[in-house]
Amino acid sequence: MRDGTYHYAIRLHAPIGLRYGMLELCIQDRTVSGALTMFSQTHPITDVCLQDGKLCFGGQMQTLLYFLHYRARGTVDAGRVELELRTEKGCFRAEGSVDLEKEKPV
């Protein structure tokens, strides 16, 4: 993937049903950072590794009741992301595509 900021509209398959959020990836000179917005809360992602379309990172999500630490692993390209998030509450699948509203030039 090229340097830039990518926004993916995410669907997380949670035990209580689909939850919607946003994954932001910022790529600059082979360094990747970003944030995950889920349950109306945004938290930075950490320990990001992106190589040959394989993506892994960690972080935490905040529900109404508790913080949920996770480790994510999956695939990504300029248009789509597919992830599995491993937590102490189980593994959850998530997928998403580029949020075209965020990608429009201003």
XYZ file of N, CA, C and O in Angstrom:
424
model
N 0.837 -1.179 0.000
C 0.000 0.000 0.000
C 0.884 1.245 0.000
O 1.963 1.232 0.562
N 0.380 2.284 -0.602
C 1.117 3.537 -0.687
C 0.975 4.340 0.598
O 0.048 4.130 1.376
N 1.899 5.287 0.781
C 1.789 6.206 1.908
C 0.462 6.953 1.817
O -0.002 7.301 0.731
N -0.136 7.184 2.957
C -1.395 7.906 3.007
C -2.217 7.463 4.198
O -1.788 6.637 4.997
N -3.399 8.030 4.311
C -4.325 7.673 5.374
C -5.518 6.968 4.756
O -6.116 7.462 3.803
N -5.850 5.805 5.302
C -6.942 4.972 4.814
C -7.987 4.855 5.913
O -7.647 4.617 7.076
N -9.264 5.025 5.547
C -10.378 4.896 6.488
C -11.258 3.743 6.016
O -11.738 3.763 4.884
N -11.477 2.788 6.905
C -12.307 1.631 6.586
C -13.529 1.623 7.492
O -13.395 1.688 8.723
N -14.709 1.538 6.903
C -15.942 1.349 7.671
C -15.984 -0.137 8.046
O -15.953 -1.003 7.183
N -16.019 -0.423 9.353
C -15.862 -1.785 9.874
C -17.187 -2.324 10.419
O -17.942 -1.598 11.067
N -17.412 -3.634 10.178
C -18.504 -4.376 10.821
C -17.868 -5.443 11.693
O -17.151 -6.306 11.197
N -18.131 -5.391 12.993
C -17.607 -6.357 13.947
C -18.731 -7.319 14.310
O -19.816 -6.892 14.711
N -18.463 -8.613 14.163
C -19.445 -9.645 14.491
C -19.298 -9.979 15.978
O -18.465 -10.783 16.368
N -20.114 -9.316 16.811
C -20.077 -9.498 18.263
C -21.196 -10.461 18.673
O -22.160 -10.656 17.919
N -21.088 -11.050 19.858
C -22.144 -11.970 20.317
C -23.526 -11.322 20.377
O -24.533 -12.010 20.212
N -23.583 -10.011 20.578
C -24.882 -9.334 20.654
C -25.312 -8.763 19.301
O -26.264 -8.003 19.228
N -24.615 -9.135 18.249
C -24.967 -8.682 16.910
C -23.880 -7.817 16.296
O -22.834 -7.587 16.893
N -24.131 -7.355 15.093
C -23.160 -6.521 14.391
C -22.972 -5.189 15.103
O -23.932 -4.577 15.567
N -21.723 -4.772 15.173
C -21.380 -3.459 15.698
C -20.561 -2.762 14.619
O -19.731 -3.394 13.956
N -20.790 -1.479 14.452
C -20.165 -0.730 13.368
C -19.146 0.254 13.920
O -19.342 0.832 14.980
N -18.067 0.425 13.175
C -17.022 1.341 13.612
C -16.160 1.777 12.449
O -16.546 1.657 11.277
N -14.965 2.241 12.774
C -14.050 2.777 11.769
C -12.619 2.401 12.145
O -12.234 2.490 13.307
N -11.863 1.961 11.156
C -10.430 1.721 11.319
C -9.698 2.737 10.459
O -9.996 2.876 9.268
N -8.763 3.446 11.078
C -7.944 4.409 10.358
C -6.512 3.897 10.365
O -5.966 3.573 11.423
N -5.910 3.786 9.192
C -4.499 3.410 9.055
C -3.751 4.553 8.400
O -4.158 5.051 7.345
N -2.667 4.972 9.032
C -1.813 6.033 8.506
C -0.461 5.420 8.162
O 0.244 4.943 9.059
N -0.115 5.421 6.893
C 1.143 4.829 6.436
C 2.060 5.957 5.994
O 1.688 6.784 5.161
N 3.249 5.973 6.576
C 4.233 6.995 6.242
C 5.627 6.374 6.307
O 6.078 5.998 7.386
N 6.283 6.255 5.158
C 7.647 5.722 5.102
C 7.787 4.385 5.847
O 8.644 4.231 6.713
N 6.901 3.451 5.547
C 6.916 2.099 6.137
C 6.544 2.047 7.611
O 6.652 1.021 8.254
N 6.145 3.182 8.164
C 5.652 3.220 9.535
C 4.132 3.303 9.478
O 3.582 4.098 8.715
N 3.460 2.479 10.291
C 2.003 2.440 10.277
C 1.480 2.763 11.680
O 1.964 2.217 12.668
N 0.516 3.650 11.736
C -0.166 3.973 12.987
C -1.648 4.077 12.661
O -2.056 3.875 11.527
N -2.440 4.403 13.659
C -3.857 4.563 13.386
C -4.705 4.475 14.629
O -4.206 4.570 15.758
N -6.010 4.277 14.406
C -6.962 4.219 15.505
C -8.142 3.346 15.098
O -8.458 3.212 13.915
N -8.775 2.762 16.110
C -9.990 1.979 15.913
C -11.107 2.657 16.692
O -10.960 2.940 17.886
N -12.208 2.944 16.004
C -13.397 3.476 16.655
C -14.426 2.362 16.692
O -14.803 1.825 15.652
N -14.832 2.001 17.904
C -15.836 0.958 18.083
C -16.603 1.288 19.361
O -16.019 1.800 20.316
N -17.876 1.007 19.417
C -18.723 1.320 20.565
C -18.664 2.828 20.892
O -18.625 3.231 22.047
N -18.596 3.648 19.858
C -18.564 5.118 19.969
C -17.327 5.659 20.679
O -17.321 6.808 21.131
N -16.287 4.855 20.786
C -15.043 5.286 21.423
C -13.885 5.073 20.452
O -13.823 4.047 19.775
N -12.951 6.018 20.409
C -11.779 5.907 19.546
C -10.542 5.703 20.400
O -10.323 6.455 21.353
N -9.760 4.676 20.068
C -8.512 4.388 20.776
C -7.420 4.103 19.751
O -7.686 3.499 18.705
N -6.182 4.498 20.039
C -5.084 4.225 19.101
C -4.802 2.736 18.992
O -5.051 1.971 19.940
N -4.304 2.328 17.837
C -3.832 0.956 17.690
C -2.324 0.964 17.953
O -1.659 1.976 17.767
N -1.801 -0.160 18.425
C -0.397 -0.235 18.812
C 0.261 -1.448 18.168
O -0.414 -2.342 17.675
N 1.593 -1.464 18.206
C 2.376 -2.600 17.708
C 1.906 -3.041 16.324
O 1.670 -4.217 16.074
N 1.788 -2.079 15.417
C 1.256 -2.351 14.081
C 2.335 -2.953 13.196
O 3.466 -2.476 13.155
N 1.959 -4.003 12.482
C 2.839 -4.635 11.504
C 2.046 -4.802 10.210
O 0.963 -5.377 10.220
N 2.572 -4.269 9.127
C 1.939 -4.389 7.819
C 3.000 -4.816 6.830
O 3.981 -4.102 6.618
N 2.813 -6.006 6.254
C 3.773 -6.510 5.276
C 3.062 -7.409 4.287
O 2.354 -8.347 4.675
N 3.219 -7.102 3.016
C 2.642 -7.901 1.929
C 1.145 -8.148 2.112
O 0.657 -9.255 1.900
N 0.421 -7.117 2.535
C -1.023 -7.234 2.686
C -1.484 -7.892 3.970
O -2.682 -8.015 4.205
N -0.564 -8.322 4.802
C -0.901 -8.916 6.105
C -0.786 -7.830 7.162
O 0.205 -7.110 7.221
N -1.799 -7.712 7.997
C -1.867 -6.656 8.998
C -2.077 -7.261 10.382
O -2.887 -8.171 10.540
N -1.339 -6.785 11.360
C -1.606 -7.150 12.751
C -1.373 -5.921 13.627
O -0.548 -5.065 13.308
N -2.135 -5.825 14.707
C -2.008 -4.719 15.648
C -2.756 -5.070 16.924
O -3.501 -6.040 16.979
N -2.533 -4.277 17.947
C -3.215 -4.471 19.220
C -3.884 -3.195 19.652
O -3.737 -2.147 19.027
N -4.617 -3.303 20.743
C -5.270 -2.125 21.284
C -6.331 -2.502 22.283
O -6.333 -3.603 22.832
N -7.228 -1.562 22.513
C -8.343 -1.810 23.421
C -9.594 -1.151 22.875
O -9.529 -0.149 22.163
N -10.724 -1.756 23.183
C -12.029 -1.183 22.886
C -12.692 -0.897 24.218
O -12.450 -1.604 25.202
N -13.529 0.108 24.263
C -14.229 0.444 25.487
C -15.723 0.281 25.270
O -16.325 0.995 24.467
N -16.322 -0.689 25.973
C -17.772 -0.865 25.925
C -18.374 -0.024 27.046
O -17.667 0.664 27.775
N -19.666 -0.102 27.227
C -20.302 0.619 28.327
C -19.859 0.093 29.691
O -19.886 0.813 30.684
N -19.429 -1.170 29.727
C -19.121 -1.803 31.009
C -17.643 -1.984 31.314
O -17.260 -2.041 32.479
N -16.803 -2.118 30.281
C -15.404 -2.448 30.544
C -14.531 -2.159 29.332
O -15.020 -1.938 28.229
N -13.208 -2.179 29.577
C -12.225 -2.124 28.495
C -11.966 -3.544 28.033
O -11.867 -4.462 28.852
N -11.851 -3.730 26.738
C -11.615 -5.046 26.160
C -10.334 -4.967 25.334
O -10.300 -4.321 24.285
N -9.267 -5.567 25.825
C -8.002 -5.594 25.101
C -8.083 -6.655 24.005
O -8.705 -7.694 24.185
N -7.441 -6.370 22.870
C -7.495 -7.292 21.739
C -6.166 -7.307 21.000
O -5.327 -6.426 21.136
N -6.030 -8.313 20.195
C -4.944 -8.422 19.215
C -5.619 -8.772 17.898
O -6.393 -9.732 17.833
N -5.381 -7.981 16.852
C -6.024 -8.178 15.553
C -5.017 -8.709 14.546
O -3.847 -8.336 14.562
N -5.514 -9.560 13.667
C -4.680 -10.120 12.598
C -5.574 -10.344 11.385
O -6.708 -10.767 11.522
N -5.037 -10.033 10.194
C -5.826 -10.240 8.989
C -5.137 -9.712 7.755
O -3.908 -9.629 7.701
N -5.958 -9.329 6.773
C -5.444 -8.842 5.503
C -6.038 -7.464 5.208
O -7.138 -7.139 5.654
N -5.280 -6.693 4.436
C -5.735 -5.355 4.078
C -5.177 -4.987 2.710
O -4.094 -5.427 2.321
N -5.956 -4.212 1.961
C -5.457 -3.563 0.754
C -6.089 -2.181 0.709
O -6.770 -1.782 1.662
N -5.878 -1.459 -0.346
C -6.353 -0.075 -0.405
C -7.874 0.033 -0.347
O -8.400 1.094 -0.036
N -8.595 -1.055 -0.601
C -10.057 -0.989 -0.621
C -10.780 -1.793 0.426
O -11.956 -1.564 0.685
N -10.103 -2.753 1.073
C -10.811 -3.684 1.955
C -9.913 -4.177 3.082
O -8.703 -4.286 2.923
N -10.528 -4.515 4.219
C -9.813 -5.099 5.350
C -10.643 -6.258 5.914
O -11.872 -6.176 5.949
N -9.979 -7.340 6.276
C -10.610 -8.473 6.946
C -9.747 -8.834 8.142
O -8.537 -9.031 7.998
N -10.364 -8.915 9.326
C -9.615 -9.113 10.558
C -10.269 -10.155 11.458
O -11.474 -10.369 11.388
N -9.447 -10.727 12.331
C -9.935 -11.494 13.461
C -9.364 -10.827 14.702
O -8.155 -10.620 14.792
N -10.225 -10.461 15.634
C -9.799 -9.829 16.878
C -9.886 -10.852 18.001
O -10.958 -11.402 18.254
N -8.755 -11.122 18.633
C -8.706 -12.067 19.746
C -8.748 -11.288 21.056
O -7.939 -10.393 21.263
N -9.688 -11.668 21.927
C -9.859 -11.005 23.219
C -10.014 -12.066 24.302
O -10.152 -13.251 24.000
N -10.049 -11.630 25.564
C -10.307 -12.575 26.646
C -11.755 -13.055 26.631
O -12.092 -14.038 27.275
N -12.619 -12.393 25.855
C -14.027 -12.782 25.727
C -14.271 -13.658 24.498
O -15.403 -14.026 24.216
N -13.209 -13.960 23.741
C -13.344 -14.778 22.541
C -12.770 -14.095 21.317
O -12.176 -13.021 21.408
N -12.960 -14.720 20.180
C -12.477 -14.192 18.895
C -13.657 -13.650 18.105
O -14.719 -14.271 18.055
N -13.447 -12.493 17.490
C -14.508 -11.844 16.740
C -14.000 -11.480 15.347
O -12.906 -10.957 15.204
N -14.807 -11.755 14.359
C -14.477 -11.442 12.980
C -14.947 -10.027 12.660
O -15.986 -9.579 13.127
N -14.146 -9.335 11.864
C -14.512 -7.990 11.412
C -14.078 -7.825 9.964
O -13.074 -8.388 9.547
N -14.865 -7.084 9.226
C -14.482 -6.768 7.854
C -14.985 -5.373 7.534
O -15.865 -4.851 8.208
N -14.364 -4.815 6.516
C -14.778 -3.483 6.127
C -14.224 -3.091 4.789
O -13.402 -3.787 4.194
N -14.698 -1.967 4.312
C -14.223 -1.428 3.044
C -13.950 0.055 3.227
O -14.366 0.664 4.208
N -13.249 0.614 2.270
C -12.881 2.027 2.347
C -14.151 2.855 2.492
O -15.137 2.634 1.795
N -14.119 3.787 3.425
C -15.214 4.718 3.638
C -15.064 5.830 2.617
O -14.228 6.727 2.779
N -15.867 5.777 1.567
C -15.728 6.731 0.472
C -16.018 8.162 0.909
O -15.460 9.103 0.348
N -16.852 8.356 1.914
C -17.127 9.712 2.414
C -15.865 10.343 2.989
O -15.621 11.523 2.819
N -15.062 9.547 3.691
C -13.824 10.077 4.296
C -12.737 10.281 3.243
O -11.814 11.042 3.447
N -12.810 9.552 2.132
C -11.757 9.588 1.123
C -11.984 10.686 0.071
O -11.140 10.892 -0.773
N -13.108 11.374 0.119
C -13.367 12.433 -0.859
C -12.418 13.599 -0.628
O -12.189 14.004 0.508
N -11.865 14.162 -1.699
C -11.011 15.337 -1.525
C -11.836 16.529 -1.052
O -12.992 16.681 -1.411
N -11.215 17.381 -0.254
C -11.923 18.560 0.284
C -11.749 19.730 -0.646
O -10.749 19.955 -1.235
